[in-house]
Coordinates of C-alpha atoms in Angstrom, one line a residue:
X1 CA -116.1 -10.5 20.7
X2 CA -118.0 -13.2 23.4
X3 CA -118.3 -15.3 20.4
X4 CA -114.6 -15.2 19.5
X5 CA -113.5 -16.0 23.1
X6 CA -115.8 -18.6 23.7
X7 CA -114.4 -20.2 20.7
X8 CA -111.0 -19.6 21.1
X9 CA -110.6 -20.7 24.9
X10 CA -110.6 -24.2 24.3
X11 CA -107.9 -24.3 21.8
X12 CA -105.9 -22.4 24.1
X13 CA -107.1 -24.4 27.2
X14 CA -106.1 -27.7 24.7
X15 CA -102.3 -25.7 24.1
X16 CA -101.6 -25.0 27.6
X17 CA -102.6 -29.0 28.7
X18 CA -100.4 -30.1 25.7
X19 CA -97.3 -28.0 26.4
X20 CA -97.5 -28.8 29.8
X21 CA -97.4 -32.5 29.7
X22 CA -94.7 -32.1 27.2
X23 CA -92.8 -29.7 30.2
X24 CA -93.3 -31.8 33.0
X25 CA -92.0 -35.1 30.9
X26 CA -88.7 -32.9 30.0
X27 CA -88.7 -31.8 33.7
X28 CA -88.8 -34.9 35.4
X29 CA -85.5 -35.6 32.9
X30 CA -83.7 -32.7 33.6
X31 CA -84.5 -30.9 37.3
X32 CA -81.3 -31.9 38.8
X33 CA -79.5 -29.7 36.2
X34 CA -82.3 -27.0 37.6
X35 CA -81.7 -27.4 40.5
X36 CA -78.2 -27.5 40.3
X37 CA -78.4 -23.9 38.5
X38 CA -80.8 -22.5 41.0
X39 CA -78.4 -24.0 44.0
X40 CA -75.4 -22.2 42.5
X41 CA -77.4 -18.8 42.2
X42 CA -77.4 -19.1 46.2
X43 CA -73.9 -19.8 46.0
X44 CA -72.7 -16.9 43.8
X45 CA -74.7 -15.3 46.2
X46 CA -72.6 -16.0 48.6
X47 CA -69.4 -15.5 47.3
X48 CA -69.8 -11.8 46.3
X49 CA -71.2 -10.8 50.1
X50 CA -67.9 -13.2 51.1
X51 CA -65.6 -10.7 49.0
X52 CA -67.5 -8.0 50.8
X53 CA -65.2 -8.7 54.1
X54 CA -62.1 -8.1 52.0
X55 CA -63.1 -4.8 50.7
X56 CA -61.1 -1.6 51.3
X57 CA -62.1 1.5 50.1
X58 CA -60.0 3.9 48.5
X59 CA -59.5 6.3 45.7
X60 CA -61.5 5.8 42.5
X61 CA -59.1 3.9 39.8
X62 CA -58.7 6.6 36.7
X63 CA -61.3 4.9 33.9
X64 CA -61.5 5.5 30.3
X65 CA -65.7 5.2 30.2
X66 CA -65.9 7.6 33.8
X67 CA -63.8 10.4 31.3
X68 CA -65.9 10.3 28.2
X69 CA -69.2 9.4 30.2
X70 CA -70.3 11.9 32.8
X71 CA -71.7 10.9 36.7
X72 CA -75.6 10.5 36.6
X73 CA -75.5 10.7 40.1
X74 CA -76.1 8.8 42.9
X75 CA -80.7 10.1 42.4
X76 CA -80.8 8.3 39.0
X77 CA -78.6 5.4 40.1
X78 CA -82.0 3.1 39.3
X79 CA -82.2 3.7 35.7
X80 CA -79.5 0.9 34.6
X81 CA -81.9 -1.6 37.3
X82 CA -84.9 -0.9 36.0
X83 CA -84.0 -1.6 32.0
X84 CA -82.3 -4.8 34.0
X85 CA -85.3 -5.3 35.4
X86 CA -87.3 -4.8 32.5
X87 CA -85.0 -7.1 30.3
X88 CA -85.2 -9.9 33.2
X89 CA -88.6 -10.5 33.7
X90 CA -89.6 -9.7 29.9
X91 CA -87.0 -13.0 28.6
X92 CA -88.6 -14.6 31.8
X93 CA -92.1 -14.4 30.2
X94 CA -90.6 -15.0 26.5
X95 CA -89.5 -18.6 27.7
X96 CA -93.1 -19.4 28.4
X97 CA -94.4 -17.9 25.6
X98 CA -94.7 -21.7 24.1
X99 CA -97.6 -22.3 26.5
X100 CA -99.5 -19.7 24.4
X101 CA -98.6 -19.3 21.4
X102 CA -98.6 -21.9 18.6
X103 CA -95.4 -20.3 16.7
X104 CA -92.6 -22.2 19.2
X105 CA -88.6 -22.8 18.5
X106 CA -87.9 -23.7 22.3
X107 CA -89.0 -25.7 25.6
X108 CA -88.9 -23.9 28.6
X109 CA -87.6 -26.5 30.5
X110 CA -84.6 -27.1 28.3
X111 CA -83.8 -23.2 27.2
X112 CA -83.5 -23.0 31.2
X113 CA -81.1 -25.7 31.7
X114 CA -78.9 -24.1 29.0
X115 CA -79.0 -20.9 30.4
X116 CA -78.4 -21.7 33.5
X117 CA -75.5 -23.7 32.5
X118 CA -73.7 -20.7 31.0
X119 CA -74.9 -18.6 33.7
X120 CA -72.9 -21.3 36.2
X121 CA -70.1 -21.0 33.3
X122 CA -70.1 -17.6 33.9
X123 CA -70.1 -16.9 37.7
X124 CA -67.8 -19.5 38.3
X125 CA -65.5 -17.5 36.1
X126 CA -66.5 -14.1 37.6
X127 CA -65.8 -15.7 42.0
X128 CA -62.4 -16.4 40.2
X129 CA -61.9 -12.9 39.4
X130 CA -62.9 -11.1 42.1
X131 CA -61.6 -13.4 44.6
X132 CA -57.8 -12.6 42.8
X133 CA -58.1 -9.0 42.4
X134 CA -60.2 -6.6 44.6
X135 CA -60.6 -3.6 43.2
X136 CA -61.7 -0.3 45.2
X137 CA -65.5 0.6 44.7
X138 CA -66.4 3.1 42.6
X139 CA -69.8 3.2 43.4
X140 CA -70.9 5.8 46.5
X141 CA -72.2 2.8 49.3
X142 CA -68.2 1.4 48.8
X143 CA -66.6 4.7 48.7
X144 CA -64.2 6.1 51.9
X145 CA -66.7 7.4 54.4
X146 CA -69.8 5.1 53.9
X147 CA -70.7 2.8 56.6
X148 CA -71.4 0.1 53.9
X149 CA -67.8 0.2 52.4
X150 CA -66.3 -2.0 55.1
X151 CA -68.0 -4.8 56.9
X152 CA -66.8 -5.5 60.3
X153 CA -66.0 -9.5 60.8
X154 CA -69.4 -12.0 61.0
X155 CA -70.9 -11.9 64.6
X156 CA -71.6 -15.6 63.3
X157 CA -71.7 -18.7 60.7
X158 CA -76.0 -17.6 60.5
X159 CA -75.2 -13.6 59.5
X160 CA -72.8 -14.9 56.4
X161 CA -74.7 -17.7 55.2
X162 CA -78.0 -15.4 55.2
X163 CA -75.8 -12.6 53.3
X164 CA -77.1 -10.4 55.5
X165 CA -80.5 -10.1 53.7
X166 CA -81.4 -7.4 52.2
X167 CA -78.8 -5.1 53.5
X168 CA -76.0 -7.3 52.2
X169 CA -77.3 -7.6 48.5
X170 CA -77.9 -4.0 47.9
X171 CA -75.2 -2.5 49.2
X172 CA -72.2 -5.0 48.1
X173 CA -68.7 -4.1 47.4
X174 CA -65.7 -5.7 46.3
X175 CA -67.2 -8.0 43.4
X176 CA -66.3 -6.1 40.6
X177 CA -64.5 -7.8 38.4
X178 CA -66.9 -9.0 35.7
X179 CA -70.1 -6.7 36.1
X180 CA -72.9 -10.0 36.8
X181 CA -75.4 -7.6 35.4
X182 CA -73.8 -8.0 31.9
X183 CA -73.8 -11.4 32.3
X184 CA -77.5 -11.9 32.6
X185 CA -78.2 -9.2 30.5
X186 CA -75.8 -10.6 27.7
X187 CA -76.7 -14.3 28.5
X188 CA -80.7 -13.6 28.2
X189 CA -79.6 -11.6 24.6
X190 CA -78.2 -13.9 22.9
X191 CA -80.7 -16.7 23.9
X192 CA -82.9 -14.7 22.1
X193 CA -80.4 -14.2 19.5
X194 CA -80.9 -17.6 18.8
X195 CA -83.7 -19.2 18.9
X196 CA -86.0 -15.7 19.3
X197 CA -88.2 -15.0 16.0
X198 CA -88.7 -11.3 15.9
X199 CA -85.9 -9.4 14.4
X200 CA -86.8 -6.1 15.6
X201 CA -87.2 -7.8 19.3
X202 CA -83.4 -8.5 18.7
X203 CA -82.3 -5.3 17.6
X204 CA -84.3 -3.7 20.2
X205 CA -82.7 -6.3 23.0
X206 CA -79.4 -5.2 21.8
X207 CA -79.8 -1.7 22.1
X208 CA -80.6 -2.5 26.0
X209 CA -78.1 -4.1 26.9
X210 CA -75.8 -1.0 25.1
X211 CA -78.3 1.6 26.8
X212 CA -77.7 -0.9 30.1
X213 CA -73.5 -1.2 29.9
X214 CA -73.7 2.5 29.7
X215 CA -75.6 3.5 32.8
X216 CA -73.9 1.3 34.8
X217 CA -70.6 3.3 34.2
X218 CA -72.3 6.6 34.3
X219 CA -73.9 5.5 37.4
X220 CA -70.5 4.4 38.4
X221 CA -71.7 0.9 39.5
X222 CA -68.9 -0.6 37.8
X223 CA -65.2 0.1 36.5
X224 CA -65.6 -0.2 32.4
X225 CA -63.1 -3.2 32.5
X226 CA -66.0 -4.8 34.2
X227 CA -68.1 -4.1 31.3
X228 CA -65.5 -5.3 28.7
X229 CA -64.7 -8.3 30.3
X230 CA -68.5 -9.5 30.8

């Protein structure tokens, strides 16, 4: 085993260096488009604590998917965000997967610009929405009695343009309409839908983001029109 790893650790020493320079070439091309995609994630950001202030409570909308799929409750409200979680970070580490392994279909700088441009696509699409239609939250921080359900005006320019952090991205309300969950989720799928090798990763990546749509009604995160829509 010594032996194998001795000989072995150049080569992959010699695959990281190569990749790399290859990255960093494509990088220097393309980081305003980055950039650009990171900026806006700051700016969606934004716009869902902004819908926040418009928020009024009231009495959950009747739902098709809250009929046939019972209330987990507001204890196992975690389990939709940690397969989120789990499908966010893995497609994170799959896009550098190139820097290690010699079967590669993709450069990470590039995969990134395109998914960031439809993420962009996307979110622009979903401010629209939710900014034309607020919808009462169904989910139990935005329901009639919660202090989070209703945010009291800005005390200044500093408290909106900070989004109230954490506070103000945990407890949200108001940006419903489409669920931005789904859209990473279904976003990250298909990227690997496409240029991803493994077909049982696929299948496996699509039964997540199934196992995903569901929690987030039966955790009543979301209305299911949300869920269709994304």
């Amino acid at each position: 085993m010594p032996l194998y790893i001795a000989r072995e650790a150049p080569k992959l020493w010699r695959k990281i260096c190569t990749e790399a320079s290859a990255e960093v070439s494509l990088l220097s091309e393309n980081w305003k488009l980055l950039l650009a995609g990171l900026v806006f994630q700051y700016v969606h950001g934004l716009a869902a604590h902004g819908v926040h202030y418009l928020h009024r409570p009231g009495p959950i909308l009747q739902d098709a998917g809250f009929f046939l799929i019972p209330e987990i409750g507001q204890s196992k409200a975690y389990m939709s965000e940690s397969i989120f979680n789990f499908i966010f970070f893995s497609f994170i580490l799959w896009t550098f997967h190139p820097f290690f392994f010699q079967s590669k279909r993709i450069y990470t700088v590039l995969i990134w610009c395109r998914v960031l441009a439809y993420l962009v696509g996307c979110q622009i699409l979903r401010i629209i929405t939710f900014y034309a239609t607020q919808l009462p939250g169904p989910n139990y921080h935005c329901r009639e009695g919660s202090k989070y359900a209703r945010l009291p005006p800005p005390e200044s320019a500093l408290e909106v343009i900070l989004i109230n952090f954490p506070t103000g991205v945990l407890y949200g309300c108001g940006d419903l309409i489409f669920s931005s969950h789904m859209i990473f989720t279904l976003v990250f799928v298909l990227t690997y839908q496409k240029f991803g090798t493994r077909r049982c990763i696929k299948q496996l990546a699509w039964l997540f983001a199934i196992i995903q749509s569901l929690l987030i009604i039966a955790s009543r995160k979301h209305y299911t029109v949300d869920i269709v829509v994304a």
